[in-house]
Amino acid sequence: MAEPTDMDALTPYARSLGIRLERREDDGTPVMRVEFDETVEGRPGHYHGGATGGLLETAGYALLRTELERRDRSALLKPINITVQYLAAGKSQATYAKARITKLGRRSANLTVDAWQDDPQRPIATAVMNVLMAEPQG
Amino acid sequence: MRNDSALLGSAMTGKTRKFDPAEATKFFTARGHSGWLGLTYSDHGDDWVELELPWREDLLGEEGQRVLASGPILSLMDMASGMAIWRTMDEFSAIATLDLRVDYVRPAREGASVFGRSQCYRLTRSAAFVRGLAHDGDAEDPVAHIQAVFMKIAPQGPVVPNG
């Protein structure tokens, strides 16, 4: 069984931002992590909303790739849209994110993603995203 | 509730604006996430600001495709929206993104800068409403549309204990 590696799950953008795979849950769901440093800082001592959004999107893509691989499906993932809700300020510490697939169709997937710092039950941001799964180019 | 934006607008009629988006961009992009992205000032109006995100190889999305990731567009629009709000308020005050929606209508062209233009169309005592678009050279052919709401972090009024 091909277990996706840390790097397979990440885009060049995500690697550049410092996002990495923290762990996988028992069902294979990837938990992504980013450290607090200058590349994610907005207001001094706090996460930039864009960086938090990037982490949420990355967790969504990582889970979708994992699920497609498990089903032996290959597809080019293209963003359709994302709506991010910012619930609390991201403080100067590591942030985690993991996604849940709400619907996996043939052409598009709908995912919900949570980001948290201390307690997964108290997210600092959530997102809903739709992703297009296009035919791989030959 | 009074219309704060109307009050602000009339109070500023005929006065020189204090908040200069070009100068402010230099300050905000000197460090942090915006600095890492390399955002620069592009253009502005009374209630809108446009920033530029130069093309960068290490901001690509899906492996094997020469397409900018969606994350940097989200950051660009978040920043352009903040600047549009400060421009409209004509001052800098702490704000936080409450809700941000991005529709990615087409991929950005390889090698092209992406421009993020956001307009603050409504300002209240505690919230700011913005809408905008991202384009790669032609604003008539956007790559993304956005809508967002920001909250003022320290609104005028009673001070919250331990706030």
PDB file of N, CA, C and O in Angstrom, chain A residues 10-13 15-17 38-41 43 48-51 53-54 57 61 65 75-86, chain B residues 31-34 36 56-63 65 69-72 74-75 78-79 94-95 97-104 153:
ATOM      1  N   LEU A  10       2.383  17.947  -0.094  1.00  0.00           N
ATOM      2  CA  LEU A  10       2.575  19.394  -0.010  1.00  0.00           C
ATOM      3  C   LEU A  10       2.909  20.037  -1.343  1.00  0.00           C
ATOM      4  O   LEU A  10       3.691  19.503  -2.119  1.00  0.00           O
ATOM      5  N   THR A  11       2.335  21.203  -1.589  1.00  0.00           N
ATOM      6  CA  THR A  11       2.669  21.982  -2.776  1.00  0.00           C
ATOM      7  C   THR A  11       3.960  22.770  -2.502  1.00  0.00           C
ATOM      8  O   THR A  11       4.342  22.955  -1.349  1.00  0.00           O
ATOM      9  N   PRO A  12       4.622  23.240  -3.569  1.00  0.00           N
ATOM     10  CA  PRO A  12       5.799  24.105  -3.356  1.00  0.00           C
ATOM     11  C   PRO A  12       5.467  25.297  -2.456  1.00  0.00           C
ATOM     12  O   PRO A  12       6.269  25.665  -1.590  1.00  0.00           O
ATOM     13  N   TYR A  13       4.285  25.868  -2.630  1.00  0.00           N
ATOM     14  CA  TYR A  13       3.849  26.987  -1.796  1.00  0.00           C
ATOM     15  C   TYR A  13       3.805  26.595  -0.322  1.00  0.00           C
ATOM     16  O   TYR A  13       4.311  27.305   0.544  1.00  0.00           O
ATOM     17  N   ARG A  15       5.341  24.096   1.204  1.00  0.00           N
ATOM     18  CA  ARG A  15       6.696  23.847   1.723  1.00  0.00           C
ATOM     19  C   ARG A  15       7.401  25.154   2.006  1.00  0.00           C
ATOM     20  O   ARG A  15       8.070  25.322   3.015  1.00  0.00           O
ATOM     21  N   SER A  16       7.235  26.113   1.083  1.00  0.00           N
ATOM     22  CA  SER A  16       7.893  27.403   1.224  1.00  0.00           C
ATOM     23  C   SER A  16       7.386  28.149   2.460  1.00  0.00           C
ATOM     24  O   SER A  16       8.143  28.841   3.146  1.00  0.00           O
ATOM     25  N   LEU A  17       6.110  27.981   2.766  1.00  0.00           N
ATOM     26  CA  LEU A  17       5.519  28.650   3.927  1.00  0.00           C
ATOM     27  C   LEU A  17       5.923  27.965   5.232  1.00  0.00           C
ATOM     28  O   LEU A  17       5.775  28.531   6.305  1.00  0.00           O
ATOM     29  N   GLU A  38       8.388  34.533  11.124  1.00  0.00           N
ATOM     30  CA  GLU A  38       8.086  35.762  10.404  1.00  0.00           C
ATOM     31  C   GLU A  38       7.291  35.521   9.123  1.00  0.00           C
ATOM     32  O   GLU A  38       6.527  36.382   8.695  1.00  0.00           O
ATOM     33  N   THR A  39       7.455  34.352   8.510  1.00  0.00           N
ATOM     34  CA  THR A  39       6.758  34.114   7.236  1.00  0.00           C
ATOM     35  C   THR A  39       5.241  34.032   7.395  1.00  0.00           C
ATOM     36  O   THR A  39       4.517  34.166   6.417  1.00  0.00           O
ATOM     37  N   VAL A  40       4.754  33.808   8.611  1.00  0.00           N
ATOM     38  CA  VAL A  40       3.297  33.709   8.813  1.00  0.00           C
ATOM     39  C   VAL A  40       2.751  34.877   9.630  1.00  0.00           C
ATOM     40  O   VAL A  40       1.551  34.941   9.908  1.00  0.00           O
ATOM     41  N   GLU A  41       3.618  35.811  10.023  1.00  0.00           N
ATOM     42  CA  GLU A  41       3.222  36.870  10.945  1.00  0.00           C
ATOM     43  C   GLU A  41       2.538  38.044  10.240  1.00  0.00           C
ATOM     44  O   GLU A  41       2.997  38.544   9.225  1.00  0.00           O
ATOM     45  N   ARG A  43      -0.194  41.070  12.050  1.00  0.00           N
ATOM     46  CA  ARG A  43      -0.083  41.963  13.196  1.00  0.00           C
ATOM     47  C   ARG A  43       0.987  41.371  14.127  1.00  0.00           C
ATOM     48  O   ARG A  43       0.994  40.155  14.345  1.00  0.00           O
ATOM     49  N   HIS A  48      -0.952  36.067  10.235  1.00  0.00           N
ATOM     50  CA  HIS A  48      -1.611  36.778   9.147  1.00  0.00           C
ATOM     51  C   HIS A  48      -2.783  35.909   8.674  1.00  0.00           C
ATOM     52  O   HIS A  48      -2.643  34.680   8.571  1.00  0.00           O
ATOM     53  N   GLY A  49      -3.924  36.537   8.410  1.00  0.00           N
ATOM     54  CA  GLY A  49      -5.097  35.776   7.973  1.00  0.00           C
ATOM     55  C   GLY A  49      -4.813  34.942   6.729  1.00  0.00           C
ATOM     56  O   GLY A  49      -5.343  33.842   6.567  1.00  0.00           O
ATOM     57  N   GLY A  50      -3.964  35.466   5.854  1.00  0.00           N
ATOM     58  CA  GLY A  50      -3.626  34.734   4.632  1.00  0.00           C
ATOM     59  C   GLY A  50      -2.831  33.471   4.918  1.00  0.00           C
ATOM     60  O   GLY A  50      -3.019  32.445   4.263  1.00  0.00           O
ATOM     61  N   ALA A  51      -1.945  33.540   5.902  1.00  0.00           N
ATOM     62  CA  ALA A  51      -1.139  32.370   6.260  1.00  0.00           C
ATOM     63  C   ALA A  51      -2.025  31.288   6.874  1.00  0.00           C
ATOM     64  O   ALA A  51      -1.892  30.097   6.560  1.00  0.00           O
ATOM     65  N   GLY A  53      -5.176  30.927   6.267  1.00  0.00           N
ATOM     66  CA  GLY A  53      -5.957  30.420   5.142  1.00  0.00           C
ATOM     67  C   GLY A  53      -5.148  29.431   4.313  1.00  0.00           C
ATOM     68  O   GLY A  53      -5.670  28.397   3.869  1.00  0.00           O
ATOM     69  N   GLY A  54      -3.867  29.725   4.105  1.00  0.00           N
ATOM     70  CA  GLY A  54      -2.995  28.828   3.344  1.00  0.00           C
ATOM     71  C   GLY A  54      -2.840  27.473   4.030  1.00  0.00           C
ATOM     72  O   GLY A  54      -2.820  26.425   3.377  1.00  0.00           O
ATOM     73  N   GLU A  57      -6.165  25.540   3.528  1.00  0.00           N
ATOM     74  CA  GLU A  57      -6.245  24.997   2.163  1.00  0.00           C
ATOM     75  C   GLU A  57      -5.326  23.789   2.001  1.00  0.00           C
ATOM     76  O   GLU A  57      -5.700  22.784   1.400  1.00  0.00           O
ATOM     77  N   TYR A  61      -6.293  20.008   0.713  1.00  0.00           N
ATOM     78  CA  TYR A  61      -5.705  19.304  -0.430  1.00  0.00           C
ATOM     79  C   TYR A  61      -5.036  18.002   0.015  1.00  0.00           C
ATOM     80  O   TYR A  61      -5.103  16.985  -0.679  1.00  0.00           O
ATOM     81  N   ARG A  65      -6.025  14.404  -1.521  1.00  0.00           N
ATOM     82  CA  ARG A  65      -5.055  13.557  -2.225  1.00  0.00           C
ATOM     83  C   ARG A  65      -4.979  12.177  -1.586  1.00  0.00           C
ATOM     84  O   ARG A  65      -4.902  11.160  -2.263  1.00  0.00           O
ATOM     85  N   ALA A  75      -6.193  12.649 -10.235  1.00  0.00           N
ATOM     86  CA  ALA A  75      -6.862  13.854 -10.724  1.00  0.00           C
ATOM     87  C   ALA A  75      -5.978  15.060 -10.461  1.00  0.00           C
ATOM     88  O   ALA A  75      -5.164  15.052  -9.548  1.00  0.00           O
ATOM     89  N   LEU A  76      -6.130  16.061 -11.319  1.00  0.00           N
ATOM     90  CA  LEU A  76      -5.497  17.345 -11.059  1.00  0.00           C
ATOM     91  C   LEU A  76      -6.455  18.140 -10.171  1.00  0.00           C
ATOM     92  O   LEU A  76      -7.628  18.295 -10.513  1.00  0.00           O
ATOM     93  N   LEU A  77      -5.955  18.595  -9.045  1.00  0.00           N
ATOM     94  CA  LEU A  77      -6.805  19.343  -8.118  1.00  0.00           C
ATOM     95  C   LEU A  77      -6.735  20.828  -8.437  1.00  0.00           C
ATOM     96  O   LEU A  77      -5.651  21.401  -8.515  1.00  0.00           O
ATOM     97  N   LYS A  78      -7.899  21.423  -8.655  1.00  0.00           N
ATOM     98  CA  LYS A  78      -7.943  22.855  -8.947  1.00  0.00           C
ATOM     99  C   LYS A  78      -8.924  23.519  -8.001  1.00  0.00           C
ATOM    100  O   LYS A  78     -10.034  23.010  -7.787  1.00  0.00           O
ATOM    101  N   PRO A  79      -8.536  24.666  -7.420  1.00  0.00           N
ATOM    102  CA  PRO A  79      -9.436  25.322  -6.469  1.00  0.00           C
ATOM    103  C   PRO A  79     -10.659  25.906  -7.168  1.00  0.00           C
ATOM    104  O   PRO A  79     -10.543  26.468  -8.250  1.00  0.00           O
ATOM    105  N   ILE A  80     -11.824  25.732  -6.574  1.00  0.00           N
ATOM    106  CA  ILE A  80     -13.028  26.415  -7.049  1.00  0.00           C
ATOM    107  C   ILE A  80     -13.289  27.627  -6.154  1.00  0.00           C
ATOM    108  O   ILE A  80     -13.355  28.747  -6.616  1.00  0.00           O
ATOM    109  N   ASN A  81     -13.404  27.356  -4.866  1.00  0.00           N
ATOM    110  CA  ASN A  81     -13.512  28.476  -3.926  1.00  0.00           C
ATOM    111  C   ASN A  81     -13.214  28.034  -2.508  1.00  0.00           C
ATOM    112  O   ASN A  81     -13.083  26.846  -2.214  1.00  0.00           O
ATOM    113  N   ILE A  82     -13.053  29.032  -1.659  1.00  0.00           N
ATOM    114  CA  ILE A  82     -12.839  28.775  -0.231  1.00  0.00           C
ATOM    115  C   ILE A  82     -13.491  29.913   0.541  1.00  0.00           C
ATOM    116  O   ILE A  82     -13.466  31.065   0.108  1.00  0.00           O
ATOM    117  N   THR A  83     -14.120  29.562   1.660  1.00  0.00           N
ATOM    118  CA  THR A  83     -14.646  30.563   2.583  1.00  0.00           C
ATOM    119  C   THR A  83     -14.021  30.287   3.937  1.00  0.00           C
ATOM    120  O   THR A  83     -14.169  29.191   4.478  1.00  0.00           O
ATOM    121  N   VAL A  84     -13.283  31.268   4.436  1.00  0.00           N
ATOM    122  CA  VAL A  84     -12.600  31.100   5.717  1.00  0.00           C
ATOM    123  C   VAL A  84     -13.321  31.917   6.781  1.00  0.00           C
ATOM    124  O   VAL A  84     -13.668  33.078   6.549  1.00  0.00           O
ATOM    125  N   GLN A  85     -13.562  31.304   7.928  1.00  0.00           N
ATOM    126  CA  GLN A  85     -14.115  32.012   9.085  1.00  0.00           C
ATOM    127  C   GLN A  85     -12.997  32.135  10.105  1.00  0.00           C
ATOM    128  O   GLN A  85     -12.451  31.115  10.534  1.00  0.00           O
ATOM    129  N   TYR A  86     -12.676  33.347  10.480  1.00  0.00           N
ATOM    130  CA  TYR A  86     -11.638  33.564  11.489  1.00  0.00           C
ATOM    131  C   TYR A  86     -12.311  33.720  12.848  1.00  0.00           C
ATOM    132  O   TYR A  86     -13.106  34.644  13.056  1.00  0.00           O
TER     133      TYR A  86
ATOM    134  N   ARG B  31       8.348  43.400   6.467  1.00  0.00           N
ATOM    135  CA  ARG B  31       8.598  42.160   7.188  1.00  0.00           C
ATOM    136  C   ARG B  31       7.317  41.328   7.231  1.00  0.00           C
ATOM    137  O   ARG B  31       6.324  41.684   6.620  1.00  0.00           O
ATOM    138  N   GLY B  32       7.388  40.225   7.977  1.00  0.00           N
ATOM    139  CA  GLY B  32       6.204  39.398   8.184  1.00  0.00           C
ATOM    140  C   GLY B  32       5.739  38.683   6.917  1.00  0.00           C
ATOM    141  O   GLY B  32       6.472  38.600   5.929  1.00  0.00           O
ATOM    142  N   HIS B  33       4.520  38.194   6.966  1.00  0.00           N
ATOM    143  CA  HIS B  33       3.964  37.387   5.867  1.00  0.00           C
ATOM    144  C   HIS B  33       3.922  38.167   4.548  1.00  0.00           C
ATOM    145  O   HIS B  33       4.285  37.638   3.497  1.00  0.00           O
ATOM    146  N   SER B  34       3.503  39.431   4.615  1.00  0.00           N
ATOM    147  CA  SER B  34       3.427  40.253   3.394  1.00  0.00           C
ATOM    148  C   SER B  34       4.806  40.490   2.795  1.00  0.00           C
ATOM    149  O   SER B  34       4.960  40.541   1.573  1.00  0.00           O
ATOM    150  N   TRP B  36       7.384  38.427   3.183  1.00  0.00           N
ATOM    151  CA  TRP B  36       7.797  37.127   2.636  1.00  0.00           C
ATOM    152  C   TRP B  36       7.194  36.913   1.246  1.00  0.00           C
ATOM    153  O   TRP B  36       7.852  36.420   0.334  1.00  0.00           O
ATOM    154  N   ARG B  56       6.543  34.093  -8.501  1.00  0.00           N
ATOM    155  CA  ARG B  56       7.621  33.410  -7.781  1.00  0.00           C
ATOM    156  C   ARG B  56       7.483  31.917  -7.942  1.00  0.00           C
ATOM    157  O   ARG B  56       6.424  31.355  -7.719  1.00  0.00           O
ATOM    158  N   GLU B  57       8.606  31.266  -8.281  1.00  0.00           N
ATOM    159  CA  GLU B  57       8.613  29.818  -8.532  1.00  0.00           C
ATOM    160  C   GLU B  57       8.208  29.008  -7.295  1.00  0.00           C
ATOM    161  O   GLU B  57       7.631  27.936  -7.424  1.00  0.00           O
ATOM    162  N   ASP B  58       8.533  29.522  -6.117  1.00  0.00           N
ATOM    163  CA  ASP B  58       8.272  28.719  -4.917  1.00  0.00           C
ATOM    164  C   ASP B  58       6.870  28.951  -4.341  1.00  0.00           C
ATOM    165  O   ASP B  58       6.587  28.565  -3.220  1.00  0.00           O
ATOM    166  N   LEU B  59       6.007  29.595  -5.130  1.00  0.00           N
ATOM    167  CA  LEU B  59       4.625  29.768  -4.677  1.00  0.00           C
ATOM    168  C   LEU B  59       3.650  28.972  -5.543  1.00  0.00           C
ATOM    169  O   LEU B  59       2.452  29.225  -5.555  1.00  0.00           O
ATOM    170  N   LEU B  60       4.191  27.986  -6.279  1.00  0.00           N
ATOM    171  CA  LEU B  60       3.326  27.206  -7.158  1.00  0.00           C
ATOM    172  C   LEU B  60       2.457  26.245  -6.361  1.00  0.00           C
ATOM    173  O   LEU B  60       2.780  25.865  -5.241  1.00  0.00           O
ATOM    174  N   GLY B  61       1.330  25.880  -6.961  1.00  0.00           N
ATOM    175  CA  GLY B  61       0.407  24.951  -6.321  1.00  0.00           C
ATOM    176  C   GLY B  61       0.725  23.521  -6.705  1.00  0.00           C
ATOM    177  O   GLY B  61       1.858  23.059  -6.528  1.00  0.00           O
ATOM    178  N   GLU B  62      -0.235  22.844  -7.257  1.00  0.00           N
ATOM    179  CA  GLU B  62      -0.102  21.423  -7.559  1.00  0.00           C
ATOM    180  C   GLU B  62       1.164  21.096  -8.345  1.00  0.00           C
ATOM    181  O   GLU B  62       1.516  21.765  -9.330  1.00  0.00           O
ATOM    182  N   GLU B  63       1.853  20.045  -7.899  1.00  0.00           N
ATOM    183  CA  GLU B  63       3.088  19.580  -8.523  1.00  0.00           C
ATOM    184  C   GLU B  63       2.849  19.289 -10.012  1.00  0.00           C
ATOM    185  O   GLU B  63       1.824  18.739 -10.382  1.00  0.00           O
ATOM    186  N   GLN B  65       2.285  21.363 -12.351  1.00  0.00           N
ATOM    187  CA  GLN B  65       1.540  22.415 -13.045  1.00  0.00           C
ATOM    188  C   GLN B  65       2.213  23.749 -12.767  1.00  0.00           C
ATOM    189  O   GLN B  65       2.594  24.027 -11.643  1.00  0.00           O
ATOM    190  N   ALA B  69      -0.215  28.875  -6.606  1.00  0.00           N
ATOM    191  CA  ALA B  69      -1.114  28.280  -5.617  1.00  0.00           C
ATOM    192  C   ALA B  69      -2.214  29.279  -5.247  1.00  0.00           C
ATOM    193  O   ALA B  69      -2.083  30.482  -5.496  1.00  0.00           O
ATOM    194  N   SER B  70      -3.273  28.779  -4.665  1.00  0.00           N
ATOM    195  CA  SER B  70      -4.371  29.669  -4.300  1.00  0.00           C
ATOM    196  C   SER B  70      -4.081  30.423  -3.000  1.00  0.00           C
ATOM    197  O   SER B  70      -4.585  31.527  -2.800  1.00  0.00           O
ATOM    198  N   GLY B  71      -3.254  29.843  -2.134  1.00  0.00           N
ATOM    199  CA  GLY B  71      -2.946  30.471  -0.852  1.00  0.00           C
ATOM    200  C   GLY B  71      -2.418  31.894  -0.965  1.00  0.00           C
ATOM    201  O   GLY B  71      -2.901  32.799  -0.262  1.00  0.00           O
ATOM    202  N   PRO B  72      -1.426  32.141  -1.841  1.00  0.00           N
ATOM    203  CA  PRO B  72      -0.897  33.502  -1.964  1.00  0.00           C
ATOM    204  C   PRO B  72      -1.953  34.514  -2.435  1.00  0.00           C
ATOM    205  O   PRO B  72      -1.889  35.687  -2.056  1.00  0.00           O
ATOM    206  N   LEU B  74      -5.111  34.384  -1.617  1.00  0.00           N
ATOM    207  CA  LEU B  74      -5.870  34.647  -0.399  1.00  0.00           C
ATOM    208  C   LEU B  74      -5.149  35.696   0.462  1.00  0.00           C
ATOM    209  O   LEU B  74      -5.761  36.649   0.948  1.00  0.00           O
ATOM    210  N   SER B  75      -3.841  35.538   0.610  1.00  0.00           N
ATOM    211  CA  SER B  75      -3.047  36.490   1.398  1.00  0.00           C
ATOM    212  C   SER B  75      -3.038  37.870   0.761  1.00  0.00           C
ATOM    213  O   SER B  75      -3.186  38.888   1.446  1.00  0.00           O
ATOM    214  N   ASP B  78      -6.408  39.482   1.288  1.00  0.00           N
ATOM    215  CA  ASP B  78      -6.560  39.845   2.701  1.00  0.00           C
ATOM    216  C   ASP B  78      -5.832  41.164   2.973  1.00  0.00           C
ATOM    217  O   ASP B  78      -6.370  42.073   3.608  1.00  0.00           O
ATOM    218  N   MET B  79      -4.609  41.261   2.434  1.00  0.00           N
ATOM    219  CA  MET B  79      -3.798  42.462   2.657  1.00  0.00           C
ATOM    220  C   MET B  79      -4.380  43.668   1.909  1.00  0.00           C
ATOM    221  O   MET B  79      -4.477  44.768   2.477  1.00  0.00           O
ATOM    222  N   ALA B  94      -6.220  48.788  14.383  1.00  0.00           N
ATOM    223  CA  ALA B  94      -6.138  47.327  14.333  1.00  0.00           C
ATOM    224  C   ALA B  94      -7.465  46.730  13.868  1.00  0.00           C
ATOM    225  O   ALA B  94      -8.528  47.070  14.383  1.00  0.00           O
ATOM    226  N   ILE B  95      -7.384  45.868  12.863  1.00  0.00           N
ATOM    227  CA  ILE B  95      -8.573  45.172  12.362  1.00  0.00           C
ATOM    228  C   ILE B  95      -8.241  43.690  12.242  1.00  0.00           C
ATOM    229  O   ILE B  95      -7.071  43.316  12.172  1.00  0.00           O
ATOM    230  N   THR B  97      -9.589  39.972  10.237  1.00  0.00           N
ATOM    231  CA  THR B  97     -10.477  39.359   9.254  1.00  0.00           C
ATOM    232  C   THR B  97     -11.481  38.469   9.984  1.00  0.00           C
ATOM    233  O   THR B  97     -11.107  37.661  10.827  1.00  0.00           O
ATOM    234  N   LEU B  98     -12.755  38.654   9.684  1.00  0.00           N
ATOM    235  CA  LEU B  98     -13.796  37.816  10.297  1.00  0.00           C
ATOM    236  C   LEU B  98     -14.162  36.686   9.339  1.00  0.00           C
ATOM    237  O   LEU B  98     -14.317  35.538   9.728  1.00  0.00           O
ATOM    238  N   ASP B  99     -14.285  37.024   8.067  1.00  0.00           N
ATOM    239  CA  ASP B  99     -14.810  36.092   7.071  1.00  0.00           C
ATOM    240  C   ASP B  99     -14.270  36.507   5.704  1.00  0.00           C
ATOM    241  O   ASP B  99     -14.311  37.678   5.362  1.00  0.00           O
ATOM    242  N   LEU B 100     -13.734  35.552   4.975  1.00  0.00           N
ATOM    243  CA  LEU B 100     -13.158  35.856   3.650  1.00  0.00           C
ATOM    244  C   LEU B 100     -13.510  34.741   2.680  1.00  0.00           C
ATOM    245  O   LEU B 100     -13.220  33.571   2.939  1.00  0.00           O
ATOM    246  N   ARG B 101     -14.171  35.129   1.595  1.00  0.00           N
ATOM    247  CA  ARG B 101     -14.521  34.152   0.557  1.00  0.00           C
ATOM    248  C   ARG B 101     -13.758  34.484  -0.725  1.00  0.00           C
ATOM    249  O   ARG B 101     -13.724  35.631  -1.155  1.00  0.00           O
ATOM    250  N   VAL B 102     -13.144  33.464  -1.316  1.00  0.00           N
ATOM    251  CA  VAL B 102     -12.442  33.639  -2.587  1.00  0.00           C
ATOM    252  C   VAL B 102     -12.999  32.651  -3.605  1.00  0.00           C
ATOM    253  O   VAL B 102     -13.050  31.451  -3.340  1.00  0.00           O
ATOM    254  N   ASP B 103     -13.439  33.163  -4.754  1.00  0.00           N
ATOM    255  CA  ASP B 103     -13.821  32.310  -5.882  1.00  0.00           C
ATOM    256  C   ASP B 103     -12.702  32.375  -6.915  1.00  0.00           C
ATOM    257  O   ASP B 103     -12.394  33.458  -7.428  1.00  0.00           O
ATOM    258  N   TYR B 104     -12.107  31.233  -7.176  1.00  0.00           N
ATOM    259  CA  TYR B 104     -10.999  31.176  -8.138  1.00  0.00           C
ATOM    260  C   TYR B 104     -11.582  30.876  -9.513  1.00  0.00           C
ATOM    261  O   TYR B 104     -11.884  29.723  -9.824  1.00  0.00           O
ATOM    262  N   ILE B 153     -10.651  45.871  15.942  1.00  0.00           N
ATOM    263  CA  ILE B 153     -10.266  45.178  17.173  1.00  0.00           C
ATOM    264  C   ILE B 153     -10.527  46.047  18.394  1.00  0.00           C
ATOM    265  O   ILE B 153     -10.967  45.574  19.428  1.00  0.00           O
TER     266      ILE B 153
END
